PDB file of C-alpha atoms in Angstrom:
ATOM      1  CA  UNK A   1     133.555 196.497  -3.472  1.00 57.00           C
ATOM      2  CA  UNK A   2     136.782 197.871  -1.990  1.00 70.00           C
ATOM      3  CA  UNK A   3     138.865 199.615  -4.630  1.00 88.00           C
ATOM      4  CA  UNK A   4     142.458 200.773  -4.770  1.00 93.00           C
ATOM      5  CA  UNK A   5     143.154 204.484  -4.247  1.00 97.00           C
ATOM      6  CA  UNK A   6     146.914 204.237  -4.826  1.00 97.00           C
ATOM      7  CA  UNK A   7     148.363 202.191  -7.679  1.00 97.00           C
ATOM      8  CA  UNK A   8     152.119 201.933  -8.160  1.00 98.00           C
ATOM      9  CA  UNK A   9     153.557 200.121 -11.176  1.00 98.00           C
ATOM     10  CA  UNK A  10     157.254 199.320 -11.682  1.00 97.00           C
ATOM     11  CA  UNK A  11     158.306 202.462  -9.801  1.00 98.00           C
ATOM     12  CA  UNK A  12     162.045 203.108  -9.993  1.00 97.00           C
ATOM     13  CA  UNK A  13     164.334 205.859  -8.722  1.00 97.00           C
ATOM     14  CA  UNK A  14     168.034 206.027  -9.461  1.00 95.00           C
ATOM     15  CA  UNK A  15     170.471 208.594  -8.066  1.00 93.00           C
ATOM     16  CA  UNK A  16     173.479 208.419 -10.396  1.00 89.00           C
ATOM     17  CA  UNK A  17     174.813 204.896  -9.783  1.00 89.00           C
ATOM     18  CA  UNK A  18     172.568 204.115  -6.811  1.00 93.00           C
ATOM     19  CA  UNK A  19     169.141 202.541  -7.337  1.00 95.00           C
ATOM     20  CA  UNK A  20     167.101 203.630  -4.312  1.00 96.00           C
ATOM     21  CA  UNK A  21     163.844 202.049  -5.514  1.00 97.00           C
ATOM     22  CA  UNK A  22     163.835 199.236  -8.055  1.00 97.00           C
ATOM     23  CA  UNK A  23     160.657 198.489 -10.049  1.00 97.00           C
ATOM     24  CA  UNK A  24     158.271 198.165  -7.109  1.00 97.00           C
ATOM     25  CA  UNK A  25     154.547 197.631  -7.645  1.00 97.00           C
ATOM     26  CA  UNK A  26     151.785 197.729  -5.050  1.00 97.00           C
ATOM     27  CA  UNK A  27     148.276 198.998  -4.334  1.00 97.00           C
ATOM     28  CA  UNK A  28     146.646 200.630  -1.323  1.00 97.00           C
ATOM     29  CA  UNK A  29     142.922 200.055  -0.886  1.00 96.00           C
ATOM     30  CA  UNK A  30     140.353 202.585   0.237  1.00 95.00           C
ATOM     31  CA  UNK A  31     140.174 202.693   4.044  1.00 95.00           C
ATOM     32  CA  UNK A  32     143.285 200.542   4.481  1.00 96.00           C
ATOM     33  CA  UNK A  33     146.294 201.199   6.691  1.00 97.00           C
ATOM     34  CA  UNK A  34     149.252 199.886   4.721  1.00 97.00           C
ATOM     35  CA  UNK A  35     152.498 199.612   6.647  1.00 97.00           C
ATOM     36  CA  UNK A  36     155.751 200.121   4.788  1.00 96.00           C
ATOM     37  CA  UNK A  37     158.576 198.379   6.597  1.00 95.00           C
ATOM     38  CA  UNK A  38     162.298 198.056   6.016  1.00 93.00           C
ATOM     39  CA  UNK A  39     165.740 198.953   7.369  1.00 91.00           C
ATOM     40  CA  UNK A  40     167.343 202.362   6.824  1.00 89.00           C
ATOM     41  CA  UNK A  41     168.146 202.807   3.156  1.00 89.00           C
ATOM     42  CA  UNK A  42     165.458 200.372   2.028  1.00 93.00           C
ATOM     43  CA  UNK A  43     163.714 203.045  -0.079  1.00 94.00           C
ATOM     44  CA  UNK A  44     160.735 203.920   2.142  1.00 94.00           C
ATOM     45  CA  UNK A  45     161.221 207.689   2.281  1.00 91.00           C
ATOM     46  CA  UNK A  46     162.136 207.893  -1.402  1.00 94.00           C
ATOM     47  CA  UNK A  47     158.931 206.028  -2.256  1.00 96.00           C
ATOM     48  CA  UNK A  48     156.811 208.404  -0.167  1.00 95.00           C
ATOM     49  CA  UNK A  49     158.526 211.403  -1.745  1.00 94.00           C
ATOM     50  CA  UNK A  50     157.652 210.066  -5.205  1.00 96.00           C
ATOM     51  CA  UNK A  51     154.033 209.482  -4.128  1.00 97.00           C
ATOM     52  CA  UNK A  52     153.893 213.122  -2.999  1.00 94.00           C
ATOM     53  CA  UNK A  53     155.418 214.426  -6.225  1.00 93.00           C
ATOM     54  CA  UNK A  54     158.464 215.767  -4.351  1.00 93.00           C
ATOM     55  CA  UNK A  55     160.880 213.415  -6.124  1.00 95.00           C
ATOM     56  CA  UNK A  56     160.528 212.575  -9.813  1.00 95.00           C
ATOM     57  CA  UNK A  57     160.656 208.844 -10.589  1.00 97.00           C
ATOM     58  CA  UNK A  58     163.235 207.560 -13.036  1.00 97.00           C
ATOM     59  CA  UNK A  59     160.524 205.304 -14.465  1.00 97.00           C
ATOM     60  CA  UNK A  60     157.209 203.723 -13.558  1.00 97.00           C
ATOM     61  CA  UNK A  61     153.677 204.973 -12.956  1.00 97.00           C
ATOM     62  CA  UNK A  62     151.774 206.354  -9.966  1.00 98.00           C
ATOM     63  CA  UNK A  63     147.989 206.677  -9.935  1.00 97.00           C
ATOM     64  CA  UNK A  64     146.264 208.201  -6.903  1.00 97.00           C
ATOM     65  CA  UNK A  65     142.478 208.465  -6.550  1.00 96.00           C
ATOM     66  CA  UNK A  66     142.179 207.204 -10.105  1.00 95.00           C
ATOM     67  CA  UNK A  67     144.365 209.971 -11.529  1.00 97.00           C
ATOM     68  CA  UNK A  68     147.864 209.927 -12.985  1.00 96.00           C
ATOM     69  CA  UNK A  69     150.127 211.826 -10.577  1.00 96.00           C
ATOM     70  CA  UNK A  70     152.341 213.195 -13.325  1.00 93.00           C
ATOM     71  CA  UNK A  71     149.409 214.877 -15.085  1.00 95.00           C
ATOM     72  CA  UNK A  72     147.105 215.708 -12.156  1.00 96.00           C
ATOM     73  CA  UNK A  73     149.496 216.664  -9.367  1.00 94.00           C
ATOM     74  CA  UNK A  74     147.608 219.670  -7.958  1.00 92.00           C
ATOM     75  CA  UNK A  75     144.209 217.936  -7.977  1.00 95.00           C
ATOM     76  CA  UNK A  76     145.668 214.914  -6.180  1.00 96.00           C
ATOM     77  CA  UNK A  77     147.722 216.812  -3.616  1.00 93.00           C
ATOM     78  CA  UNK A  78     144.671 218.831  -2.560  1.00 93.00           C
ATOM     79  CA  UNK A  79     143.157 215.558  -1.326  1.00 95.00           C
ATOM     80  CA  UNK A  80     146.150 214.040   0.468  1.00 96.00           C
ATOM     81  CA  UNK A  81     148.478 215.108   3.254  1.00 96.00           C
ATOM     82  CA  UNK A  82     151.732 214.107   4.910  1.00 95.00           C
ATOM     83  CA  UNK A  83     153.485 214.106   8.267  1.00 92.00           C
ATOM     84  CA  UNK A  84     156.997 213.149   9.279  1.00 87.00           C
ATOM     85  CA  UNK A  85     159.027 213.534  12.432  1.00 78.00           C
ATOM     86  CA  UNK A  86     161.916 214.670  10.237  1.00 77.00           C
ATOM     87  CA  UNK A  87     160.356 217.539   8.260  1.00 78.00           C
ATOM     88  CA  UNK A  88     160.748 221.074   9.617  1.00 83.00           C
ATOM     89  CA  UNK A  89     158.085 223.765   9.777  1.00 88.00           C
ATOM     90  CA  UNK A  90     158.870 227.497   9.382  1.00 89.00           C
ATOM     91  CA  UNK A  91     160.768 228.321  12.571  1.00 90.00           C
ATOM     92  CA  UNK A  92     159.880 232.012  12.922  1.00 93.00           C
ATOM     93  CA  UNK A  93     156.099 231.514  12.906  1.00 96.00           C
ATOM     94  CA  UNK A  94     153.975 230.600  15.888  1.00 97.00           C
ATOM     95  CA  UNK A  95     152.120 227.296  16.005  1.00 97.00           C
ATOM     96  CA  UNK A  96     148.872 229.085  15.117  1.00 96.00           C
ATOM     97  CA  UNK A  97     150.481 230.984  12.235  1.00 97.00           C
ATOM     98  CA  UNK A  98     151.992 227.803  10.807  1.00 96.00           C
ATOM     99  CA  UNK A  99     148.661 226.023  10.838  1.00 97.00           C
ATOM    100  CA  UNK A 100     146.854 229.044   9.414  1.00 96.00           C
ATOM    101  CA  UNK A 101     149.286 229.186   6.468  1.00 95.00           C
ATOM    102  CA  UNK A 102     148.718 225.523   5.655  1.00 95.00           C
ATOM    103  CA  UNK A 103     144.959 225.891   6.118  1.00 96.00           C
ATOM    104  CA  UNK A 104     144.954 228.691   3.559  1.00 94.00           C
ATOM    105  CA  UNK A 105     147.073 226.652   1.147  1.00 92.00           C
ATOM    106  CA  UNK A 106     144.485 223.867   1.367  1.00 93.00           C
ATOM    107  CA  UNK A 107     141.532 226.316   1.255  1.00 93.00           C
ATOM    108  CA  UNK A 108     140.165 224.973   4.541  1.00 94.00           C
ATOM    109  CA  UNK A 109     136.758 226.384   5.411  1.00 91.00           C
ATOM    110  CA  UNK A 110     136.191 227.544   8.992  1.00 92.00           C
ATOM    111  CA  UNK A 111     139.912 227.120   9.519  1.00 95.00           C
ATOM    112  CA  UNK A 112     139.938 228.897  12.890  1.00 95.00           C
ATOM    113  CA  UNK A 113     137.583 226.345  14.418  1.00 96.00           C
ATOM    114  CA  UNK A 114     139.430 223.487  12.696  1.00 95.00           C
ATOM    115  CA  UNK A 115     142.808 224.625  14.012  1.00 97.00           C
ATOM    116  CA  UNK A 116     141.470 225.070  17.549  1.00 96.00           C
ATOM    117  CA  UNK A 117     139.972 221.568  17.490  1.00 94.00           C
ATOM    118  CA  UNK A 118     143.210 219.960  16.273  1.00 95.00           C
ATOM    119  CA  UNK A 119     145.284 221.867  18.833  1.00 96.00           C
ATOM    120  CA  UNK A 120     142.989 220.459  21.494  1.00 95.00           C
ATOM    121  CA  UNK A 121     143.067 216.914  20.079  1.00 91.00           C
ATOM    122  CA  UNK A 122     146.871 216.827  20.125  1.00 92.00           C
ATOM    123  CA  UNK A 123     147.020 218.582  23.520  1.00 92.00           C
ATOM    124  CA  UNK A 124     149.038 221.546  22.272  1.00 95.00           C
ATOM    125  CA  UNK A 125     146.446 224.323  22.667  1.00 96.00           C
ATOM    126  CA  UNK A 126     148.638 226.119  25.281  1.00 97.00           C
ATOM    127  CA  UNK A 127     151.365 226.356  22.611  1.00 97.00           C
ATOM    128  CA  UNK A 128     149.253 228.147  19.989  1.00 96.00           C
ATOM    129  CA  UNK A 129     151.204 231.435  20.335  1.00 97.00           C
ATOM    130  CA  UNK A 130     154.630 229.842  20.833  1.00 97.00           C
ATOM    131  CA  UNK A 131     157.238 230.400  18.140  1.00 96.00           C
ATOM    132  CA  UNK A 132     157.953 227.073  16.444  1.00 94.00           C
ATOM    133  CA  UNK A 133     161.715 227.152  17.035  1.00 93.00           C
ATOM    134  CA  UNK A 134     161.086 227.026  20.790  1.00 95.00           C
ATOM    135  CA  UNK A 135     159.148 223.747  20.631  1.00 94.00           C
ATOM    136  CA  UNK A 136     160.522 220.366  21.632  1.00 91.00           C
ATOM    137  CA  UNK A 137     160.820 217.623  19.015  1.00 89.00           C
ATOM    138  CA  UNK A 138     157.703 215.910  20.360  1.00 89.00           C
ATOM    139  CA  UNK A 139     155.716 219.144  20.286  1.00 92.00           C
ATOM    140  CA  UNK A 140     156.805 219.789  16.688  1.00 92.00           C
ATOM    141  CA  UNK A 141     155.666 216.298  15.749  1.00 91.00           C
ATOM    142  CA  UNK A 142     152.202 217.012  17.131  1.00 92.00           C
ATOM    143  CA  UNK A 143     151.995 220.290  15.188  1.00 94.00           C
ATOM    144  CA  UNK A 144     152.963 218.387  12.032  1.00 94.00           C
ATOM    145  CA  UNK A 145     150.243 215.806  12.686  1.00 93.00           C
ATOM    146  CA  UNK A 146     147.692 218.582  13.215  1.00 95.00           C
ATOM    147  CA  UNK A 147     148.789 220.106   9.921  1.00 95.00           C
ATOM    148  CA  UNK A 148     148.340 216.752   8.190  1.00 95.00           C
ATOM    149  CA  UNK A 149     144.665 216.556   9.202  1.00 95.00           C
ATOM    150  CA  UNK A 150     143.681 220.140   8.369  1.00 95.00           C
ATOM    151  CA  UNK A 151     142.232 219.379   4.940  1.00 95.00           C
ATOM    152  CA  UNK A 152     140.400 216.170   5.927  1.00 94.00           C
ATOM    153  CA  UNK A 153     142.604 214.197   3.525  1.00 96.00           C
ATOM    154  CA  UNK A 154     141.398 211.085   1.728  1.00 96.00           C
ATOM    155  CA  UNK A 155     144.920 209.657   1.901  1.00 97.00           C
ATOM    156  CA  UNK A 156     147.511 210.288   4.597  1.00 97.00           C
ATOM    157  CA  UNK A 157     151.210 209.523   4.211  1.00 97.00           C
ATOM    158  CA  UNK A 158     152.883 209.129   7.613  1.00 95.00           C
ATOM    159  CA  UNK A 159     156.659 208.692   7.863  1.00 92.00           C
ATOM    160  CA  UNK A 160     157.469 207.597  11.432  1.00 90.00           C
ATOM    161  CA  UNK A 161     154.781 209.901  12.844  1.00 90.00           C
ATOM    162  CA  UNK A 162     155.181 208.859  16.495  1.00 90.00           C
ATOM    163  CA  UNK A 163     158.984 208.568  16.612  1.00 87.00           C
ATOM    164  CA  UNK A 164     159.397 211.612  18.885  1.00 86.00           C
ATOM    165  CA  UNK A 165     156.259 211.211  20.986  1.00 89.00           C
ATOM    166  CA  UNK A 166     156.077 209.931  24.543  1.00 90.00           C
ATOM    167  CA  UNK A 167     154.150 206.655  24.973  1.00 91.00           C
ATOM    168  CA  UNK A 168     150.960 208.375  26.143  1.00 91.00           C
ATOM    169  CA  UNK A 169     150.705 210.808  23.221  1.00 89.00           C
ATOM    170  CA  UNK A 170     151.827 208.109  20.756  1.00 91.00           C
ATOM    171  CA  UNK A 171     149.036 205.820  21.962  1.00 92.00           C
ATOM    172  CA  UNK A 172     146.470 208.621  21.712  1.00 90.00           C
ATOM    173  CA  UNK A 173     147.705 209.440  18.196  1.00 90.00           C
ATOM    174  CA  UNK A 174     147.318 205.850  17.024  1.00 92.00           C
ATOM    175  CA  UNK A 175     143.819 205.699  18.523  1.00 92.00           C
ATOM    176  CA  UNK A 176     142.885 208.985  16.839  1.00 90.00           C
ATOM    177  CA  UNK A 177     144.091 207.777  13.435  1.00 92.00           C
ATOM    178  CA  UNK A 178     142.164 204.521  13.743  1.00 92.00           C
ATOM    179  CA  UNK A 179     139.039 206.434  14.846  1.00 92.00           C
ATOM    180  CA  UNK A 180     139.260 208.800  11.865  1.00 91.00           C
ATOM    181  CA  UNK A 181     139.774 205.821   9.570  1.00 93.00           C
ATOM    182  CA  UNK A 182     136.680 204.111  10.965  1.00 93.00           C
ATOM    183  CA  UNK A 183     134.549 207.264  10.670  1.00 91.00           C
ATOM    184  CA  UNK A 184     135.665 208.604   7.292  1.00 91.00           C
ATOM    185  CA  UNK A 185     137.347 205.753   5.416  1.00 92.00           C
ATOM    186  CA  UNK A 186     140.717 207.512   5.556  1.00 95.00           C
ATOM    187  CA  UNK A 187     143.483 205.590   3.780  1.00 97.00           C
ATOM    188  CA  UNK A 188     146.930 205.631   5.402  1.00 97.00           C
ATOM    189  CA  UNK A 189     150.439 204.666   4.308  1.00 97.00           C
ATOM    190  CA  UNK A 190     152.411 204.230   7.513  1.00 94.00           C
ATOM    191  CA  UNK A 191     156.099 203.740   8.263  1.00 93.00           C
ATOM    192  CA  UNK A 192     157.676 203.135  11.649  1.00 91.00           C
ATOM    193  CA  UNK A 193     160.645 201.385  13.243  1.00 90.00           C
ATOM    194  CA  UNK A 194     158.422 200.468  16.179  1.00 91.00           C
ATOM    195  CA  UNK A 195     157.496 196.880  15.355  1.00 93.00           C
ATOM    196  CA  UNK A 196     154.690 196.663  17.930  1.00 92.00           C
ATOM    197  CA  UNK A 197     153.200 199.793  16.420  1.00 94.00           C
ATOM    198  CA  UNK A 198     153.399 198.331  12.918  1.00 94.00           C
ATOM    199  CA  UNK A 199     151.640 195.163  14.068  1.00 93.00           C
ATOM    200  CA  UNK A 200     148.941 197.208  15.803  1.00 93.00           C
ATOM    201  CA  UNK A 201     148.315 199.688  12.992  1.00 94.00           C
ATOM    202  CA  UNK A 202     148.799 197.786   9.739  1.00 96.00           C
ATOM    203  CA  UNK A 203     146.121 195.863   7.868  1.00 96.00           C
ATOM    204  CA  UNK A 204     148.860 194.800   5.465  1.00 97.00           C
ATOM    205  CA  UNK A 205     152.597 195.383   5.238  1.00 97.00           C
ATOM    206  CA  UNK A 206     154.951 195.724   2.305  1.00 96.00           C
ATOM    207  CA  UNK A 207     158.493 194.870   3.355  1.00 95.00           C
ATOM    208  CA  UNK A 208     161.229 196.729   1.474  1.00 95.00           C
ATOM    209  CA  UNK A 209     164.910 195.859   1.426  1.00 94.00           C
ATOM    210  CA  UNK A 210     167.554 197.429  -0.813  1.00 93.00           C
ATOM    211  CA  UNK A 211     164.891 199.174  -2.873  1.00 95.00           C
ATOM    212  CA  UNK A 212     162.821 196.070  -3.609  1.00 96.00           C
ATOM    213  CA  UNK A 213     159.650 194.578  -2.150  1.00 96.00           C
ATOM    214  CA  UNK A 214     160.622 191.262  -0.601  1.00 95.00           C
ATOM    215  CA  UNK A 215     157.306 190.381   1.051  1.00 94.00           C
ATOM    216  CA  UNK A 216     153.690 191.534   1.249  1.00 96.00           C
ATOM    217  CA  UNK A 217     150.929 190.385   3.593  1.00 96.00           C
ATOM    218  CA  UNK A 218     149.341 190.868   6.970  1.00 96.00           C
ATOM    219  CA  UNK A 219     151.787 191.167   9.885  1.00 95.00           C
ATOM    220  CA  UNK A 220     150.911 187.582  10.911  1.00 94.00           C
ATOM    221  CA  UNK A 221     151.469 186.275   7.388  1.00 95.00           C
ATOM    222  CA  UNK A 222     154.894 187.901   7.153  1.00 94.00           C
ATOM    223  CA  UNK A 223     155.952 186.581  10.565  1.00 93.00           C
ATOM    224  CA  UNK A 224     154.895 183.071   9.521  1.00 93.00           C
ATOM    225  CA  UNK A 225     156.599 183.331   6.111  1.00 92.00           C
ATOM    226  CA  UNK A 226     159.947 184.199   7.685  1.00 91.00           C
ATOM    227  CA  UNK A 227     159.498 181.760  10.560  1.00 89.00           C
ATOM    228  CA  UNK A 228     159.858 184.430  13.232  1.00 87.00           C
ATOM    229  CA  UNK A 229     158.381 184.839  16.670  1.00 90.00           C
ATOM    230  CA  UNK A 230     157.192 188.342  15.883  1.00 91.00           C
ATOM    231  CA  UNK A 231     157.707 191.191  13.420  1.00 93.00           C
ATOM    232  CA  UNK A 232     160.761 192.483  15.271  1.00 93.00           C
ATOM    233  CA  UNK A 233     162.556 189.140  14.873  1.00 93.00           C
ATOM    234  CA  UNK A 234     161.725 189.110  11.161  1.00 91.00           C
ATOM    235  CA  UNK A 235     163.021 192.667  10.806  1.00 91.00           C
ATOM    236  CA  UNK A 236     166.314 191.756  12.486  1.00 91.00           C
ATOM    237  CA  UNK A 237     166.726 188.681  10.300  1.00 88.00           C
ATOM    238  CA  UNK A 238     166.322 190.711   7.128  1.00 85.00           C
ATOM    239  CA  UNK A 239     168.363 193.704   8.278  1.00 84.00           C
ATOM    240  CA  UNK A 240     171.247 191.434   9.294  1.00 84.00           C
ATOM    241  CA  UNK A 241     170.945 189.123   6.302  1.00 78.00           C
ATOM    242  CA  UNK A 242     170.533 186.034   8.482  1.00 66.00           C
TER     243      UNK A 242
END
């Protein structure tokens, strides 16, 4: 029986007078790729930050891998990882040094071999001794993705992971993630503004708008519910309030 590995109940985050996330509840099932969709300001990043323990919720409950995040943060975070096109890595370290630091934080065994393999997978092995500040945005994104897979996470939180990648590397990244999911049962929470990517990657989607979940279902179910031609048309309808 497939069980949930992330359980969110009435999760809320207020910043002074602004409610960024308003009593949302959802589950992510083991081995599922759940897409989180919504316009800018919908609450996607804030939700991910709360799931990672970076931002403290105003109210609500988060359980990950059967444990309460508030009481078991270190145990949970050792088994998950995160990548975003918008998070910086230490700029004065080389690619290899950055990955070694994170490997040591996660107590990765045989980290040298693991780093070399991930550098090869993401086609950045020639950059291993390059200082991070000299990398392009796309190259930094690939280093961040390599970092996110170092500890063989059970759950991966990906915030627009392919936003800075060229089509070839983006396609290879999506294929790699789906292959890992098939082989290991990896669970993924995935956000993107690329609607074709969301349709390709997501088993289910939760659609956020103004901090609230307005629809949940498969991409096809959501398109049908909003009477759109595709997910992009639905997105535009909601974003424009039409």
